[in-house]
PDB file of C-alpha atoms in Angstrom:
ATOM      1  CA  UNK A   1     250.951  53.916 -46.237  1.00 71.00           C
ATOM      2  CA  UNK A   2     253.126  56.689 -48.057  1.00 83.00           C
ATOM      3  CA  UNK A   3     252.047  60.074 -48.764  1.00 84.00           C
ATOM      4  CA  UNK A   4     250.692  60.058 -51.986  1.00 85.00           C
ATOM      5  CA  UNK A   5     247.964  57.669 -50.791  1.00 87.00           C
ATOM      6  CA  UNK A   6     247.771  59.208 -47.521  1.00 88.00           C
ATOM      7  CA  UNK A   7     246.336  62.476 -49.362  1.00 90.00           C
ATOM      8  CA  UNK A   8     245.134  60.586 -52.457  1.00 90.00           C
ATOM      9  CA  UNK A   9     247.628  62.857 -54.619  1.00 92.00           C
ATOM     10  CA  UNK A  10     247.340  63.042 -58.067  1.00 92.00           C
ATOM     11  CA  UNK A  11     249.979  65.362 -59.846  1.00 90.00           C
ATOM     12  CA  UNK A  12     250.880  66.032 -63.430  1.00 90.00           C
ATOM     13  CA  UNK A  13     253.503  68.385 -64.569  1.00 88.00           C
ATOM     14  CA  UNK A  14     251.678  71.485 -64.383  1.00 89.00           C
ATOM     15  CA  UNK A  15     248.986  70.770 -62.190  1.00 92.00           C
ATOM     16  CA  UNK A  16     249.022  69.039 -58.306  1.00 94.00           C
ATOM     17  CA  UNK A  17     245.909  67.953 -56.413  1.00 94.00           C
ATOM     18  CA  UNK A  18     245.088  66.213 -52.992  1.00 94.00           C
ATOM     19  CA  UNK A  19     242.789  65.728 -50.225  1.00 93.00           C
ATOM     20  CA  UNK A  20     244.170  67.194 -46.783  1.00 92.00           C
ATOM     21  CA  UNK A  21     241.282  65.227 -45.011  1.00 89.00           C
ATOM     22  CA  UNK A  22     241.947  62.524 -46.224  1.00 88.00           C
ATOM     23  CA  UNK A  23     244.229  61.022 -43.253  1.00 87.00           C
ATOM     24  CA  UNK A  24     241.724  61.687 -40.500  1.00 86.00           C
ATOM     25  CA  UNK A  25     238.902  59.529 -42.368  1.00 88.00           C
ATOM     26  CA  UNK A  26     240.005  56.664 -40.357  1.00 87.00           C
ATOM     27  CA  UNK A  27     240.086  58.618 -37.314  1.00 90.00           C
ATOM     28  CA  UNK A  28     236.192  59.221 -38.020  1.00 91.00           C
ATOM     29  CA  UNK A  29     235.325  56.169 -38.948  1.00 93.00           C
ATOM     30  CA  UNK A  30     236.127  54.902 -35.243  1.00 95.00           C
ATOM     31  CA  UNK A  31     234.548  57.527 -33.816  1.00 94.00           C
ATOM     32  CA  UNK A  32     231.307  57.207 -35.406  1.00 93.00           C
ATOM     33  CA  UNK A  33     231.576  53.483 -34.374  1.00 94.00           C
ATOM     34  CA  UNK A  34     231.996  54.313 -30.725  1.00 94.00           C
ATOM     35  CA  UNK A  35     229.320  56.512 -31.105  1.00 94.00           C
ATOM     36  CA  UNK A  36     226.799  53.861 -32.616  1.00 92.00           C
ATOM     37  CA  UNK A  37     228.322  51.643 -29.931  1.00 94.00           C
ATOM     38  CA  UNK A  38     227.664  54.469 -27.303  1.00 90.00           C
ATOM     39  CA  UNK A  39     224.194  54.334 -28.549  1.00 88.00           C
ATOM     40  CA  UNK A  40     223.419  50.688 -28.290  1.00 89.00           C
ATOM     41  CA  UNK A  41     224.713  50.589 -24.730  1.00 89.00           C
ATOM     42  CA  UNK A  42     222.486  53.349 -23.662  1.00 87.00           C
ATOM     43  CA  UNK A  43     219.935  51.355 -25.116  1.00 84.00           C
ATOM     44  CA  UNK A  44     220.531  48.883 -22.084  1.00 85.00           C
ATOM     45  CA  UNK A  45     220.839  51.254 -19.746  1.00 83.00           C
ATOM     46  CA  UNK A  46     218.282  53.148 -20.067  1.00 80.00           C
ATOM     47  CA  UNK A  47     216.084  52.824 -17.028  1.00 81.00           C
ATOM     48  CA  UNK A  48     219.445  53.640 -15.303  1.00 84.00           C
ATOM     49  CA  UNK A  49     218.727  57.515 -17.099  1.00 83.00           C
ATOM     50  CA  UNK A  50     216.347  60.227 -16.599  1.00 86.00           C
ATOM     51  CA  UNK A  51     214.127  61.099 -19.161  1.00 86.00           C
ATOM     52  CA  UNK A  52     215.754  64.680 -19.837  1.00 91.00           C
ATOM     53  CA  UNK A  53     219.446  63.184 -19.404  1.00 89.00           C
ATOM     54  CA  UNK A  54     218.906  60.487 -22.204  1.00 86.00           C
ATOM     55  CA  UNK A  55     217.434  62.935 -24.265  1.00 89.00           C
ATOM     56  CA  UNK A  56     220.589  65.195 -24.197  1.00 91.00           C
ATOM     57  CA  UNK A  57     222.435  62.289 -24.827  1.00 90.00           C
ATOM     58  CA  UNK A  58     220.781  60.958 -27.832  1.00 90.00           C
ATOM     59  CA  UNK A  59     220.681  64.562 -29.292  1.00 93.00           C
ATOM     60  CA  UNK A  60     224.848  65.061 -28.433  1.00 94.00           C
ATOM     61  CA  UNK A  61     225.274  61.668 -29.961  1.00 93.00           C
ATOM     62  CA  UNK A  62     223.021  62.521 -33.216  1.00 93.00           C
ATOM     63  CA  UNK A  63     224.922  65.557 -33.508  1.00 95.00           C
ATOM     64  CA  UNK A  64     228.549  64.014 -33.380  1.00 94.00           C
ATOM     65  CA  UNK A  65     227.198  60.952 -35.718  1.00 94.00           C
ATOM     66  CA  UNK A  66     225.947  63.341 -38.652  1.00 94.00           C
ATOM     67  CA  UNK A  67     229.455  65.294 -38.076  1.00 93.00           C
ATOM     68  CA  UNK A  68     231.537  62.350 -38.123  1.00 94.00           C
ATOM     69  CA  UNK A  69     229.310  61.037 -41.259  1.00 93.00           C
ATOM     70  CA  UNK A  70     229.973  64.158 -43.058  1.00 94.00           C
ATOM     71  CA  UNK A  71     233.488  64.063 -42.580  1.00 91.00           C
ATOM     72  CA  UNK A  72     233.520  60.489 -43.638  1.00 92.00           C
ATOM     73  CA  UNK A  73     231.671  61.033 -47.074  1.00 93.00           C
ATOM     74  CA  UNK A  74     232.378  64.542 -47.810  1.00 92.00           C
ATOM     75  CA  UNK A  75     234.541  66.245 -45.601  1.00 90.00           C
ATOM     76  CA  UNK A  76     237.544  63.598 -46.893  1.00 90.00           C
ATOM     77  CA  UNK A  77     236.691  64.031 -50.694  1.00 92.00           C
ATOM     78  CA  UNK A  78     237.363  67.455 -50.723  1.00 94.00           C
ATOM     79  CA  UNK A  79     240.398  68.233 -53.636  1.00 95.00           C
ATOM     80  CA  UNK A  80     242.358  71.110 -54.141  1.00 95.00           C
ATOM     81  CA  UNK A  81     243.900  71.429 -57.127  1.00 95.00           C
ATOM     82  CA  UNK A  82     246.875  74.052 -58.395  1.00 94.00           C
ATOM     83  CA  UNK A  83     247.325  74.392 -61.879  1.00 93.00           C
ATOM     84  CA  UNK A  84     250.453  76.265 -62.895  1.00 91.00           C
ATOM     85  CA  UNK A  85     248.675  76.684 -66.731  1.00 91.00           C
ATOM     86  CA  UNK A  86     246.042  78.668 -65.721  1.00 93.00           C
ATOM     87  CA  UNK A  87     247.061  80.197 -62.509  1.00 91.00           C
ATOM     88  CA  UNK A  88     244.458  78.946 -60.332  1.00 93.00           C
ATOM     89  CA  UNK A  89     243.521  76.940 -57.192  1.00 94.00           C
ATOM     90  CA  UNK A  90     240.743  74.540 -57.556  1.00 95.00           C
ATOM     91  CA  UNK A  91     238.252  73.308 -54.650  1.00 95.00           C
ATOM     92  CA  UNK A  92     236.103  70.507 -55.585  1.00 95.00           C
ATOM     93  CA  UNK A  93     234.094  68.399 -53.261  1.00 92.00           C
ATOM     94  CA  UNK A  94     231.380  65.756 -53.980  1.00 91.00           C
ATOM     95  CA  UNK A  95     228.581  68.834 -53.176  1.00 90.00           C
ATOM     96  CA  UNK A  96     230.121  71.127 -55.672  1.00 89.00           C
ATOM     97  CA  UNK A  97     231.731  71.002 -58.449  1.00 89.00           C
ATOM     98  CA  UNK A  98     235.567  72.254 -59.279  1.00 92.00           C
ATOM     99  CA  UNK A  99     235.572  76.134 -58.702  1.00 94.00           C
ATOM    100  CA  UNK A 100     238.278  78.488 -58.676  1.00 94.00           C
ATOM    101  CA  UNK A 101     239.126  79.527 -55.016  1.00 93.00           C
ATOM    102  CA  UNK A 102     242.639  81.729 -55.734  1.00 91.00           C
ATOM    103  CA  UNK A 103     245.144  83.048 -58.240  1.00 91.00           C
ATOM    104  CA  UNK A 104     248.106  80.646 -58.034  1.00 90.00           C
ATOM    105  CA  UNK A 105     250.495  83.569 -57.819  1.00 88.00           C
ATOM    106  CA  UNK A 106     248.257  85.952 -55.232  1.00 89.00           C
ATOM    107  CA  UNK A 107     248.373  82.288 -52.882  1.00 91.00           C
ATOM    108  CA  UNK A 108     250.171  82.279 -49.674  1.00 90.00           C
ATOM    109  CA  UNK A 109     250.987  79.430 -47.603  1.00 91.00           C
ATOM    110  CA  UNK A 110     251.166  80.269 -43.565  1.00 91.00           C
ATOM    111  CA  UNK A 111     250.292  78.131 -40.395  1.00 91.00           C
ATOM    112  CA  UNK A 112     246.761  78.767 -38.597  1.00 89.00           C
ATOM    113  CA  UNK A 113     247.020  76.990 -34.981  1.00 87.00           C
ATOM    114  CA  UNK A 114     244.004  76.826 -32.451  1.00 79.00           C
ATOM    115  CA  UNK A 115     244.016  75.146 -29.019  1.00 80.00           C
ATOM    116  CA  UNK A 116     247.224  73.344 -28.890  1.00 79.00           C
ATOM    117  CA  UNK A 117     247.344  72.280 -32.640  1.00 84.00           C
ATOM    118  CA  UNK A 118     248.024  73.820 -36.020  1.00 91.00           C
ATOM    119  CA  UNK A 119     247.933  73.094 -39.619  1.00 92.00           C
ATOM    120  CA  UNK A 120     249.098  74.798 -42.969  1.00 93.00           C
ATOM    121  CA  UNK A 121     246.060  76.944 -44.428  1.00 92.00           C
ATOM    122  CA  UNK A 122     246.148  78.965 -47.939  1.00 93.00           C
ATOM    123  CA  UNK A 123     244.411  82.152 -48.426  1.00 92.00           C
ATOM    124  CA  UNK A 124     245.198  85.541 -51.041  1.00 90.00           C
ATOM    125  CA  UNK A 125     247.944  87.339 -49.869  1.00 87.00           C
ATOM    126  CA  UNK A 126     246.571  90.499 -49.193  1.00 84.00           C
ATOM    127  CA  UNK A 127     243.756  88.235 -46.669  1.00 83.00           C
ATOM    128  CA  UNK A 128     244.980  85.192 -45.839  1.00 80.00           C
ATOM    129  CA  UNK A 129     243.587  85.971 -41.957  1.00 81.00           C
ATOM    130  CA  UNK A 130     239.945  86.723 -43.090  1.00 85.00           C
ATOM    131  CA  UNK A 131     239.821  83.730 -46.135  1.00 89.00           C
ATOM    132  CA  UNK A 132     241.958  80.719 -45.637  1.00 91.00           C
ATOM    133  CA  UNK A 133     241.522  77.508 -46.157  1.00 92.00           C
ATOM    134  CA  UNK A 134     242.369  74.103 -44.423  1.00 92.00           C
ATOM    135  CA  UNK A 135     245.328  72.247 -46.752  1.00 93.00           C
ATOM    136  CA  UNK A 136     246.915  69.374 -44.251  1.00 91.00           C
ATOM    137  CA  UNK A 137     246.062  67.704 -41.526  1.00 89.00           C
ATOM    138  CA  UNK A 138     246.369  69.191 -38.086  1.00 88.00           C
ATOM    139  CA  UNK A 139     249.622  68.791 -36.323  1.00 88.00           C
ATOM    140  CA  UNK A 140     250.469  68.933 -32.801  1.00 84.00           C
ATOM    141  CA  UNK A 141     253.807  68.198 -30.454  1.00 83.00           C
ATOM    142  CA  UNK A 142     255.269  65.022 -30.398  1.00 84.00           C
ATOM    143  CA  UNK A 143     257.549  62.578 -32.393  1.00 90.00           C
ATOM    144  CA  UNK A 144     254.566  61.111 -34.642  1.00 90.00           C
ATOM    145  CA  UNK A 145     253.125  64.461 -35.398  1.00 87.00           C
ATOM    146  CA  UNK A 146     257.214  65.755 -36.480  1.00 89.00           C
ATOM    147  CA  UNK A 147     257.616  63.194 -38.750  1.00 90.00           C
ATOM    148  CA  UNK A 148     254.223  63.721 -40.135  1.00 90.00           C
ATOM    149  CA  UNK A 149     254.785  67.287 -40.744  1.00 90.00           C
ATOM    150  CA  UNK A 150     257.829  66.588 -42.033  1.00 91.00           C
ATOM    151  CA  UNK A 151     257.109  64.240 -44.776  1.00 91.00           C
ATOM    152  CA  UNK A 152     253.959  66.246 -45.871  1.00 92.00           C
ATOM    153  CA  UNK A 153     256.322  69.417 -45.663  1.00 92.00           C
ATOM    154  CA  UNK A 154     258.800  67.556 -48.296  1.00 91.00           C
ATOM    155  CA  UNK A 155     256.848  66.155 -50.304  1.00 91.00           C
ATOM    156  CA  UNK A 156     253.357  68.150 -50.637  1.00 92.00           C
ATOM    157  CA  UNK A 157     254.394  71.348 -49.777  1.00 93.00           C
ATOM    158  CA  UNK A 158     257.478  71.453 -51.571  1.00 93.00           C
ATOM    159  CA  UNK A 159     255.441  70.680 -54.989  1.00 91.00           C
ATOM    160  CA  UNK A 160     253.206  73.461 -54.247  1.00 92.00           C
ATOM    161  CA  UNK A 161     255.925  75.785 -53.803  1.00 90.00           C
ATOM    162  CA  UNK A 162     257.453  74.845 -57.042  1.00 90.00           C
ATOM    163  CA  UNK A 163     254.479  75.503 -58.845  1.00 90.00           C
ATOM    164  CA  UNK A 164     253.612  78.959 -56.688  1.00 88.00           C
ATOM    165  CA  UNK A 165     257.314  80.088 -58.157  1.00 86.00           C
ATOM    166  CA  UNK A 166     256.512  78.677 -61.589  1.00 85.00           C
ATOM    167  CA  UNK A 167     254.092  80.716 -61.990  1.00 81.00           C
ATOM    168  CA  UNK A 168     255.547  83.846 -60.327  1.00 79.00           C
ATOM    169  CA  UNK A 169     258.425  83.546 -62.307  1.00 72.00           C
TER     170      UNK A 169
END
């Protein structure tokens, strides 16, 4: 799969959009089915539970099935879109429609890690650190995760750079 469907990219001269979820949807598709699978084996084992311990297990597993659901159907459709022509960032997500997040040329791009991974956020540039939000998918160490990081760096971040300086300049 190349990039452009990896992030479902759609670009025009002035204008870029993607979806930076949009890799892990796979990723939560098979967790959601080990969860339902989870669920159907502790349906044969349940006299093997107590009472309180299946509870907390049905509730952790309700809880990680509505999350990986809402990644799945919303959490991957979310776009944002830079448009060079009227110096703005775009979020748009099936719950809401397109809004204007950021000026174009106020946008910075910087890396936000937590626990042992990372990924490229945007924010303003005078608060990136207070209101930033999530534009790839998280990276971490290794060979795969390089070359991932790599190609999105070429390809998606380079195109938002050259519409950040467009617009600057």
């Amino acid at each position: 799969m190349n990039i452009q469907e990896k992030y479902n990219i759609e670009e025009t001269l002035n204008t870029f959009s993607f979806c930076p979820k949009n890799p892990s949807l796979a990723m939560s598709r098979w967790f959601l089915a080990g969860i339902i699978f989870g669920i159907i084996l502790l349906f044969f084992f349940d006299n093997l539970l107590d009472e309180v311990m299946r509870w907390v297990i049905y509730i952790f597993m309700a809880y990680f099935a509505l999350h990986s659901w809402f990644d799945i159907k919303i959490g991957s459709k979310i776009r944002y879109t830079f448009d060079a022509n009227k110096n703005a960032v775009y979020k748009s997500s099936p719950l809401r429609a397109k809004r204007k997040i950021l000026k174009l040329d106020e946008s910075v791009i910087f890396v936000h890690s937590e626990m042992g991974s990372w990924y490229y956020a945007l924010g303003a540039q005078k608060s990136q650190f207070i209101k930033n939000y999530m534009i790839s998918e998280t990276f971490g160490s290794g060979k795969k995760s390089e070359a991932k990081q790599q190609s999105y760096e070429d390809f998606v971040l380079m195109k938002i750079d050259r519409l950040i300086d467009s617009v600057i300049n």
